[in-house]
mmCIF file of C-alpha atoms in Angstrom:
data_model
loop_
_atom_site.group_PDB
_atom_site.id
_atom_site.type_symbol
_atom_site.label_atom_id
_atom_site.label_comp_id
_atom_site.label_asym_id
_atom_site.label_seq_id
_atom_site.Cartn_x
_atom_site.Cartn_y
_atom_site.Cartn_z
ATOM 1 C CA UNK A 16 83.106 102.690 108.969
ATOM 2 C CA UNK A 17 83.833 98.984 109.072
ATOM 3 C CA UNK A 18 86.888 97.811 107.159
ATOM 4 C CA UNK A 19 87.453 94.450 105.514
ATOM 5 C CA UNK A 20 90.650 92.568 104.745
ATOM 6 C CA UNK A 21 91.060 91.727 101.060
ATOM 7 C CA UNK A 22 93.335 88.911 99.876
ATOM 8 C CA UNK A 23 93.866 88.549 96.117
ATOM 9 C CA UNK A 24 95.992 86.151 94.084
ATOM 10 C CA UNK A 25 97.128 86.618 90.498
ATOM 11 C CA UNK A 26 98.909 83.982 88.437
ATOM 12 C CA UNK A 27 101.642 85.629 86.386
ATOM 13 C CA UNK A 28 103.256 83.818 83.490
ATOM 14 C CA UNK A 29 106.623 85.017 84.675
ATOM 15 C CA UNK A 30 109.733 82.930 84.574
ATOM 16 C CA UNK A 31 112.062 85.528 86.041
ATOM 17 C CA UNK A 32 111.780 86.127 89.750
ATOM 18 C CA UNK A 33 114.204 89.046 89.396
ATOM 19 C CA UNK A 34 111.878 90.923 87.031
ATOM 20 C CA UNK A 35 108.838 90.366 89.253
ATOM 21 C CA UNK A 36 110.730 91.251 92.431
ATOM 22 C CA UNK A 37 112.003 94.498 90.857
ATOM 23 C CA UNK A 38 108.450 95.365 89.777
ATOM 24 C CA UNK A 39 107.045 95.025 93.301
ATOM 25 C CA UNK A 40 109.989 96.170 95.411
ATOM 26 C CA UNK A 41 111.672 99.147 93.719
ATOM 27 C CA UNK A 42 110.373 102.681 93.188
ATOM 28 C CA UNK A 43 110.982 102.405 89.436
ATOM 29 C CA UNK A 44 109.179 99.066 89.275
ATOM 30 C CA UNK A 45 106.212 100.328 91.295
ATOM 31 C CA UNK A 46 105.968 103.424 89.076
ATOM 32 C CA UNK A 47 105.450 101.120 86.112
ATOM 33 C CA UNK A 48 102.146 99.730 87.397
ATOM 34 C CA UNK A 49 101.145 100.847 90.881
ATOM 35 C CA UNK A 50 101.649 104.595 91.350
ATOM 36 C CA UNK A 51 102.487 107.585 89.201
ATOM 37 C CA UNK A 52 105.540 108.385 91.304
ATOM 38 C CA UNK A 53 107.281 106.617 94.199
ATOM 39 C CA UNK A 54 109.860 108.019 96.603
ATOM 40 C CA UNK A 55 111.660 105.776 99.041
ATOM 41 C CA UNK A 56 114.335 105.755 101.689
ATOM 42 C CA UNK A 57 115.309 102.727 103.730
ATOM 43 C CA UNK A 58 112.085 102.547 105.762
ATOM 44 C CA UNK A 59 109.490 104.912 104.293
ATOM 45 C CA UNK A 60 107.817 104.876 100.896
ATOM 46 C CA UNK A 61 105.630 107.669 99.543
ATOM 47 C CA UNK A 62 103.226 106.839 96.723
ATOM 48 C CA UNK A 63 101.810 109.610 94.519
ATOM 49 C CA UNK A 64 98.801 109.467 92.179
ATOM 50 C CA UNK A 65 97.865 112.431 90.039
ATOM 51 C CA UNK A 66 98.656 115.893 91.366
ATOM 52 C CA UNK A 67 97.083 115.648 94.805
ATOM 53 C CA UNK A 68 96.812 112.093 96.111
ATOM 54 C CA UNK A 69 99.664 110.875 98.277
ATOM 55 C CA UNK A 70 100.104 108.000 100.725
ATOM 56 C CA UNK A 71 103.015 107.326 103.040
ATOM 57 C CA UNK A 72 103.824 103.805 104.145
ATOM 58 C CA UNK A 73 106.473 102.359 106.392
ATOM 59 C CA UNK A 74 108.232 99.174 105.324
ATOM 60 C CA UNK A 75 107.980 96.851 108.311
ATOM 61 C CA UNK A 76 109.226 93.629 106.736
ATOM 62 C CA UNK A 77 111.107 92.573 103.631
ATOM 63 C CA UNK A 78 111.950 89.051 102.639
ATOM 64 C CA UNK A 79 113.955 89.206 99.413
ATOM 65 C CA UNK A 80 112.234 87.564 96.466
ATOM 66 C CA UNK A 81 109.272 86.781 98.711
ATOM 67 C CA UNK A 82 107.324 89.649 100.297
ATOM 68 C CA UNK A 83 107.079 93.273 101.323
ATOM 69 C CA UNK A 84 104.925 94.341 104.246
ATOM 70 C CA UNK A 85 103.918 97.972 104.736
ATOM 71 C CA UNK A 86 101.991 99.845 107.385
ATOM 72 C CA UNK A 87 99.995 102.844 106.334
ATOM 73 C CA UNK A 88 99.579 106.283 107.828
ATOM 74 C CA UNK A 89 95.838 105.592 108.135
ATOM 75 C CA UNK A 90 94.007 105.682 111.444
ATOM 76 C CA UNK A 91 93.810 101.914 111.934
ATOM 77 C CA UNK A 92 97.159 100.685 113.203
ATOM 78 C CA UNK A 93 96.238 97.027 112.652
ATOM 79 C CA UNK A 94 95.918 97.446 108.919
ATOM 80 C CA UNK A 95 98.753 96.716 106.551
ATOM 81 C CA UNK A 96 99.462 96.271 102.888
ATOM 82 C CA UNK A 97 101.390 93.269 101.596
ATOM 83 C CA UNK A 98 102.825 92.240 98.232
ATOM 84 C CA UNK A 99 103.972 88.632 98.213
ATOM 85 C CA UNK A 100 105.339 86.496 95.412
ATOM 86 C CA UNK A 101 105.287 82.719 95.468
ATOM 87 C CA UNK A 102 106.233 80.114 92.903
ATOM 88 C CA UNK A 103 103.675 77.661 91.552
ATOM 89 C CA UNK A 104 105.610 74.408 91.527
ATOM 90 C CA UNK A 105 103.394 72.763 88.884
ATOM 91 C CA UNK A 106 103.721 75.461 86.230
ATOM 92 C CA UNK A 107 106.848 77.244 87.520
ATOM 93 C CA UNK A 108 104.926 80.516 87.166
ATOM 94 C CA UNK A 109 104.739 83.092 89.908
ATOM 95 C CA UNK A 110 101.724 84.069 91.932
ATOM 96 C CA UNK A 111 101.384 87.634 93.178
ATOM 97 C CA UNK A 112 99.425 87.733 96.418
ATOM 98 C CA UNK A 113 98.077 91.073 97.576
ATOM 99 C CA UNK A 114 96.627 91.780 100.994
ATOM 100 C CA UNK A 115 94.938 95.123 101.568
ATOM 101 C CA UNK A 116 92.052 96.652 103.521
ATOM 102 C CA UNK A 117 89.026 98.596 102.296
ATOM 103 C CA UNK A 118 85.827 100.082 103.641
ATOM 104 C CA UNK A 119 83.144 97.396 103.580
ATOM 105 C CA UNK A 120 81.168 99.257 100.894
ATOM 106 C CA UNK A 121 84.271 99.732 98.710
ATOM 107 C CA UNK A 122 85.559 96.135 98.574
ATOM 108 C CA UNK A 123 84.270 95.601 95.023
ATOM 109 C CA UNK A 124 85.873 98.837 93.832
ATOM 110 C CA UNK A 125 89.159 97.880 95.491
ATOM 111 C CA UNK A 126 89.145 94.491 93.786
ATOM 112 C CA UNK A 127 88.498 96.141 90.408
ATOM 113 C CA UNK A 128 91.300 98.622 90.999
ATOM 114 C CA UNK A 129 93.733 95.814 91.837
ATOM 115 C CA UNK A 130 92.628 93.913 88.698
ATOM 116 C CA UNK A 131 93.414 96.981 86.620
ATOM 117 C CA UNK A 132 96.762 97.551 88.329
ATOM 118 C CA UNK A 133 97.837 93.919 87.881
ATOM 119 C CA UNK A 134 96.782 94.036 84.210
ATOM 120 C CA UNK A 135 99.127 97.011 83.845
ATOM 121 C CA UNK A 136 101.867 95.020 85.614
ATOM 122 C CA UNK A 137 101.364 92.164 83.165
ATOM 123 C CA UNK A 138 101.629 94.480 80.141
ATOM 124 C CA UNK A 139 104.574 96.433 81.536
ATOM 125 C CA UNK A 140 106.664 93.391 82.436
ATOM 126 C CA UNK A 141 105.475 91.053 79.706
ATOM 127 C CA UNK A 142 103.801 88.577 82.069
#
């Protein structure tokens, strides 16, 4: 099945880069909005949803207070998953940029899922 790259941007009314960075870069932060449970060592992160769904990812790049880049255990080695935070200089708010991949017929569902997850992030962190 053909896969498509998805790039999403969310403006967050966040004034603390430390709070946002912790939410996207630590197991505890990710458990607050992204996955039910997160286990991590220095290079590998395992995300759990419900009782049966699990995904392993390798951290291939980290730029503190900027971005995290993961590869997945999926078949396509060119695919990755990225969480990136940037600062909007006009408003001084932060923008969360998400890059992911989805089957061509599931792009809409993936976008809706990310919308829901980011809404949870906003509520959890007060953004």
